[in-house]
Tab-separated table of C-alpha atoms in Angstrom:
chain	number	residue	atom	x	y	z
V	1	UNK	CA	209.289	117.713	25.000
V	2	UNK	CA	208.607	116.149	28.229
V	3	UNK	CA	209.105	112.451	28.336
V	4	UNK	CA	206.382	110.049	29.554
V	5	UNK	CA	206.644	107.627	31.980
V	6	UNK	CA	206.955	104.280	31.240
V	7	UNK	CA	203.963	101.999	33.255
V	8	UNK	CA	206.648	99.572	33.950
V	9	UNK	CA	208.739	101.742	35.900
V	10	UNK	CA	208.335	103.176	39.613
V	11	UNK	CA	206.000	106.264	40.018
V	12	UNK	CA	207.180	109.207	41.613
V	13	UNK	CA	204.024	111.652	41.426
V	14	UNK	CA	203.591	114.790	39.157
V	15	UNK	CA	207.783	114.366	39.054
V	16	UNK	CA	208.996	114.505	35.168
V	17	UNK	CA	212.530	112.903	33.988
V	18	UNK	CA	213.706	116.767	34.424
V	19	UNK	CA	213.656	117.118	38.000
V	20	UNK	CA	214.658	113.910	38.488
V	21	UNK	CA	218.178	115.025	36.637
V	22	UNK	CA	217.976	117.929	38.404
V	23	UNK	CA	217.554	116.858	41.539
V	24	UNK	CA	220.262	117.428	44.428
V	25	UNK	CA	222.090	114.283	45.217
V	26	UNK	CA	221.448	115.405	49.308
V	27	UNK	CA	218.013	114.754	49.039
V	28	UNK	CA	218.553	111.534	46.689
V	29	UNK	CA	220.925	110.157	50.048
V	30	UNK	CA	218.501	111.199	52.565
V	31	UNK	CA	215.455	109.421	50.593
V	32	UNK	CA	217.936	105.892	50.344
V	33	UNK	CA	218.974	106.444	54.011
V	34	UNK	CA	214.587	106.634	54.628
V	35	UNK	CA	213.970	103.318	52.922
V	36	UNK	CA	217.147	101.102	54.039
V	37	UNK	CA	215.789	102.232	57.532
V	38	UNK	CA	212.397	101.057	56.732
V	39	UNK	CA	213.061	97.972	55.484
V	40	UNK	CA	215.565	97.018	58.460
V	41	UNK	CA	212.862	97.907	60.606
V	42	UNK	CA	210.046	95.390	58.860
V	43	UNK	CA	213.326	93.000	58.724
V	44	UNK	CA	213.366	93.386	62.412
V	45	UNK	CA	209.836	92.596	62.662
V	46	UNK	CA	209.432	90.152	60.330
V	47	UNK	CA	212.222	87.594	62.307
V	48	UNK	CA	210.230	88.535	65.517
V	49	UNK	CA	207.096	87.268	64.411
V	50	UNK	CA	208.565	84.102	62.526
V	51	UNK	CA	210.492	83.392	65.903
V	52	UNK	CA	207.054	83.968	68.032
V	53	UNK	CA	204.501	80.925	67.328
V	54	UNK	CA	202.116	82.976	69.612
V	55	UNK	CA	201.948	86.190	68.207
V	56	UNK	CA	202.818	84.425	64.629
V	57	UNK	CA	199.354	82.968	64.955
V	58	UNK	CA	197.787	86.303	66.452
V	59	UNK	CA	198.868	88.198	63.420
V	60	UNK	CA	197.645	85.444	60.702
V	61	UNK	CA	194.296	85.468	62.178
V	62	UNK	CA	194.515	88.746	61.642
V	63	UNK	CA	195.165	89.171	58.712
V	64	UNK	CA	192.444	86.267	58.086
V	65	UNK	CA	194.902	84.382	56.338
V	66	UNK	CA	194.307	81.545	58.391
V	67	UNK	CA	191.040	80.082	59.830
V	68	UNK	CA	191.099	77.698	63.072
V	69	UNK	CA	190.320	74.343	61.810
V	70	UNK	CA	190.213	70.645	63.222
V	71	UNK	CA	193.861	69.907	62.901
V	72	UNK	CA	194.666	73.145	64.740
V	73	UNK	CA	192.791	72.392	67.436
V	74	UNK	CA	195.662	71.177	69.973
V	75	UNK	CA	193.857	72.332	73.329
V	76	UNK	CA	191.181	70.760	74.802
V	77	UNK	CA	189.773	74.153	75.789
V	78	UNK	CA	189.691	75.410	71.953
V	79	UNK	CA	186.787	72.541	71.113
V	80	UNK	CA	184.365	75.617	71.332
V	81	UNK	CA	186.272	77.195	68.467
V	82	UNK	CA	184.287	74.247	66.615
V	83	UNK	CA	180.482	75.155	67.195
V	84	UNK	CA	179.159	73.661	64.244
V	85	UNK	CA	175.456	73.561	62.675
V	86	UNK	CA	174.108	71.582	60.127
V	87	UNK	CA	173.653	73.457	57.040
V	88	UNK	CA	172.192	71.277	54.607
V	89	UNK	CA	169.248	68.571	55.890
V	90	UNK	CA	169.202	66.518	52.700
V	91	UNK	CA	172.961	65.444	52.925
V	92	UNK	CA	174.782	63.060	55.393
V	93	UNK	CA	175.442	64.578	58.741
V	94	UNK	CA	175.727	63.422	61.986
V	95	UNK	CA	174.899	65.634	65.062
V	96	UNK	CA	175.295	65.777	69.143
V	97	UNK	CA	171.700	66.212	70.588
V	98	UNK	CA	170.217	66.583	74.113
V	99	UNK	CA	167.245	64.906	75.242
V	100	UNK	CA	166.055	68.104	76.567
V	101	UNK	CA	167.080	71.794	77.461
V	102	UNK	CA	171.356	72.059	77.057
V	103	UNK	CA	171.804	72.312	80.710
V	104	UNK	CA	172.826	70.034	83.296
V	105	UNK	CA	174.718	69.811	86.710
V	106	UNK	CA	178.252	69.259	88.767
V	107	UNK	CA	178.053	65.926	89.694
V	108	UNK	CA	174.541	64.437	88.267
V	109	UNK	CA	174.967	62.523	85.229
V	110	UNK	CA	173.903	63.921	81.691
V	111	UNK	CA	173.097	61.620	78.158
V	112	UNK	CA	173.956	62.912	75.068
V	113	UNK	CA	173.257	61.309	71.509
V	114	UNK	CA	174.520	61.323	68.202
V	115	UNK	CA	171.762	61.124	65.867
V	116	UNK	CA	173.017	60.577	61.876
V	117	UNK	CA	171.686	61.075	58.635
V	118	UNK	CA	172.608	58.972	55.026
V	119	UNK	CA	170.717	60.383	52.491
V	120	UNK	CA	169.457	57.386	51.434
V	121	UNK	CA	172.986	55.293	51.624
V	122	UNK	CA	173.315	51.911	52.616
V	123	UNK	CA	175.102	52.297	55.862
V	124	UNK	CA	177.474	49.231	56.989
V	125	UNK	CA	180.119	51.430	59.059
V	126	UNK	CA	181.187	54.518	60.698
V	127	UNK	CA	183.462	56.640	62.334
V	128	UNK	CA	182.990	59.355	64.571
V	129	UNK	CA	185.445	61.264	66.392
V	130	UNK	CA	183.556	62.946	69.114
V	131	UNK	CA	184.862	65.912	70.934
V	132	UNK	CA	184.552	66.096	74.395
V	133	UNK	CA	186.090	68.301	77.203
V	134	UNK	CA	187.754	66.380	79.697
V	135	UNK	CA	188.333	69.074	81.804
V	136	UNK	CA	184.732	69.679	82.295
V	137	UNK	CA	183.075	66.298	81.728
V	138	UNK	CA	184.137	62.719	82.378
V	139	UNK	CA	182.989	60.139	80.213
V	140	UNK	CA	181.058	57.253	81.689
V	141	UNK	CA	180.080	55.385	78.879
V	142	UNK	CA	179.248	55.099	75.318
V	143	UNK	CA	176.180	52.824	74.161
V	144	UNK	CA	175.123	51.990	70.412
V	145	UNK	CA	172.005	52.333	69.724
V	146	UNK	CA	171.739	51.718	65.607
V	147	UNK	CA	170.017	48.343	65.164
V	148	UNK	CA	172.376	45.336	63.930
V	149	UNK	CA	175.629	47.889	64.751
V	150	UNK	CA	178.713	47.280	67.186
V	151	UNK	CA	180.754	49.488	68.107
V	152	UNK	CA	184.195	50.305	69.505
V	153	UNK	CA	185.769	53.636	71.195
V	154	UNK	CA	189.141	54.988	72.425
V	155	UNK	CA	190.073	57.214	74.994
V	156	UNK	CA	192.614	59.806	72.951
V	157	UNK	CA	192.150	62.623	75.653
V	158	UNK	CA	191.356	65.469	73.168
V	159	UNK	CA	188.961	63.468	70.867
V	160	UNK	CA	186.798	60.076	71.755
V	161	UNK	CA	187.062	58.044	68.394
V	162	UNK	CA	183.864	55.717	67.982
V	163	UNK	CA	183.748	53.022	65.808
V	164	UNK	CA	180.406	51.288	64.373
V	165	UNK	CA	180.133	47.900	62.776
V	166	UNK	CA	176.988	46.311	60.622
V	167	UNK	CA	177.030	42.397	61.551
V	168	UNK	CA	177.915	40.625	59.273
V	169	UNK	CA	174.874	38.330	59.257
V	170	UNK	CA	172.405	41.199	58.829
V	171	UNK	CA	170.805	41.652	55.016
V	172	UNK	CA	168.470	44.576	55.178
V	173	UNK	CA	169.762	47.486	54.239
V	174	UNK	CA	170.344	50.169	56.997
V	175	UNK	CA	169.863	53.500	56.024
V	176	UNK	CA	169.836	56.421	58.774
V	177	UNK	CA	167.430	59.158	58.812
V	178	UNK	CA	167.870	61.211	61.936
V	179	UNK	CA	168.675	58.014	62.998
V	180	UNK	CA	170.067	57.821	67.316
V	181	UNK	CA	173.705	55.950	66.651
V	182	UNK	CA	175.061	56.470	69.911
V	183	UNK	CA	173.852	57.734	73.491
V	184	UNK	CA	177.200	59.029	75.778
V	185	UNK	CA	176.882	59.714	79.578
V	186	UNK	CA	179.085	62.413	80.725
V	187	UNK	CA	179.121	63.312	84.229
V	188	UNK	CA	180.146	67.284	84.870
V	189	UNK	CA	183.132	68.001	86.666
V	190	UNK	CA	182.654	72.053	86.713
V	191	UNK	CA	180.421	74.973	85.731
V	192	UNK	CA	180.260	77.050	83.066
V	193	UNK	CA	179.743	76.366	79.351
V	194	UNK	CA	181.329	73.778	77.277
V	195	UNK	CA	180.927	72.076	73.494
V	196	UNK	CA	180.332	68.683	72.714
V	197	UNK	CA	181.169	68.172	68.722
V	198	UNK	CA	182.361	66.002	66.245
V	199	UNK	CA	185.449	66.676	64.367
V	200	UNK	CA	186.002	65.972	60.799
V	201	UNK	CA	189.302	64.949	60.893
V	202	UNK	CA	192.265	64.713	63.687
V	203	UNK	CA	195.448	63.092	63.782
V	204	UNK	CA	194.826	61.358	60.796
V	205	UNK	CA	191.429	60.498	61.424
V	206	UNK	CA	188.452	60.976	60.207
V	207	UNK	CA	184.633	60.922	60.830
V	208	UNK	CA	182.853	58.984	57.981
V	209	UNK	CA	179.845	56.934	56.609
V	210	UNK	CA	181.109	53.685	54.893
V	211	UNK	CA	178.347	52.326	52.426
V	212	UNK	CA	177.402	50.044	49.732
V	213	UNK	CA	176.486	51.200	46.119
V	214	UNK	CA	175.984	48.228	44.105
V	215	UNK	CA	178.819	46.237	44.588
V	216	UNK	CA	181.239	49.262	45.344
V	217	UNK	CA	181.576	50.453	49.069
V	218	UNK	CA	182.602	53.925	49.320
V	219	UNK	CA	183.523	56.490	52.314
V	220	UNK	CA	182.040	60.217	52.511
V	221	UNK	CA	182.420	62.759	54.972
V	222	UNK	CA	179.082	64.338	56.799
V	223	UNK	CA	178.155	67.653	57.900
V	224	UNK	CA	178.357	67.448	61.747
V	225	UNK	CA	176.564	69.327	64.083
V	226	UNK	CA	177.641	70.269	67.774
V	227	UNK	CA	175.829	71.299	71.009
V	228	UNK	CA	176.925	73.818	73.996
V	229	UNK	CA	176.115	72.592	77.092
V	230	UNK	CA	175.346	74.815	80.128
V	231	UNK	CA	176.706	73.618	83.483
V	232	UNK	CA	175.064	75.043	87.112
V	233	UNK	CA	176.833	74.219	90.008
């Protein structure tokens, strides 16, 4: 009677237990000798991959096992990896906006704005960590533009953190819809295209909405929306 394989045990085709007991030893050796080689060979590979960061990376993506994000991002040049839209009007987001068409020109100035959105939050801070291609543009100032809010920015070469502050004295509550919170004035340095963004996070740091609910204040995260900018000499 022919004996049936076991599910838990290697397949080898229409092969019964038989042949297998039957078969020469030559061919067993030459079939071992086949898969040792194999497996030295992805062995091989594998340590040359692992050893490469480059192609390392090239493989993972893919694969799709990895998907650039924020934190990745160590290039100044990969911001327009980061294209973002908002996908969902009736929560918090924040957003780069032009005034007009995306276009502008080497060596006449350019404003920008970041317009946000609470959802009905009582705003009393933020953080925004714009991202802004200092190859292409330099950055000639930031403005607020929020009613009753200061703010502060940094210069961190691959991302501009902005800080916003609610005075103290105010007592109306301030809650952003489509709301300007900054204008930026970037002067271009070169043609071509380039993204201005926000970034969620980087280094640590985050872009956020600080508000009050009751007596609570709390932190949340918006949607962020970017703009591509084209550049004629």
């Amino acid at each position: 009677m022919e004996q049936q394989n076991n599910t838990n045990q290697p397949s080898y085709g229409t092969m019964n237990s038989a042949q297998m007991i039957n078969e020469k030893p030559k061919n067993h050796s030459y079939r071992m000798i086949l898969v040792t080689v194999i497996v030295i060979l992805l062995g091989i590979g594998g340590y040359i991959i692992a050893t490469n960061p480059q192609l390392k990376e090239q493989v993972k993506m893919k694969l799709n096992l990895m998907q650039p994000t924020e934190e990745d991002i160590t290039d100044i040049e990969d911001l327009s990896l980061l294209t973002s839209v908002i996908t969902d009007r009736t929560s918090p987001w924040m957003e780069v906006k032009t005034p007009g068409p995306a276009t502008a020109t080497v060596g006449k100035p350019i404003e920008i704005s970041v317009h946000g959105f609470s959802a009905d939050k009582d705003i009393v801070g933020y953080d925004m960590l714009l991202g802004i291609d200092t190859e292409v543009f330099d950055i000639v100032s930031v403005t607020s533009k929020a009613p009753g809010f200061q703010i502060f920015d940094f210069d961190k070469g691959s991302f501009h953190p902005v800080t916003g502050i609610k005075d103290l004295q105010a007592t109306e509550s301030t809650v952003f819809n489509d709301t300007v919170l900054i204008t930026v004035e970037l002067l271009p340095k070169q043609a071509g295209k380039s993204v201005v963004t926000i970034l969620s996070s980087k280094d640590q740091e985050k872009s956020q909405y600080v508000y009050e609910e009751g007596a609570d204040v709390r932190s949340i995260v918006p949607q962020i929306g970017s703009v591509e900018l084209e550049i004629a000499q």
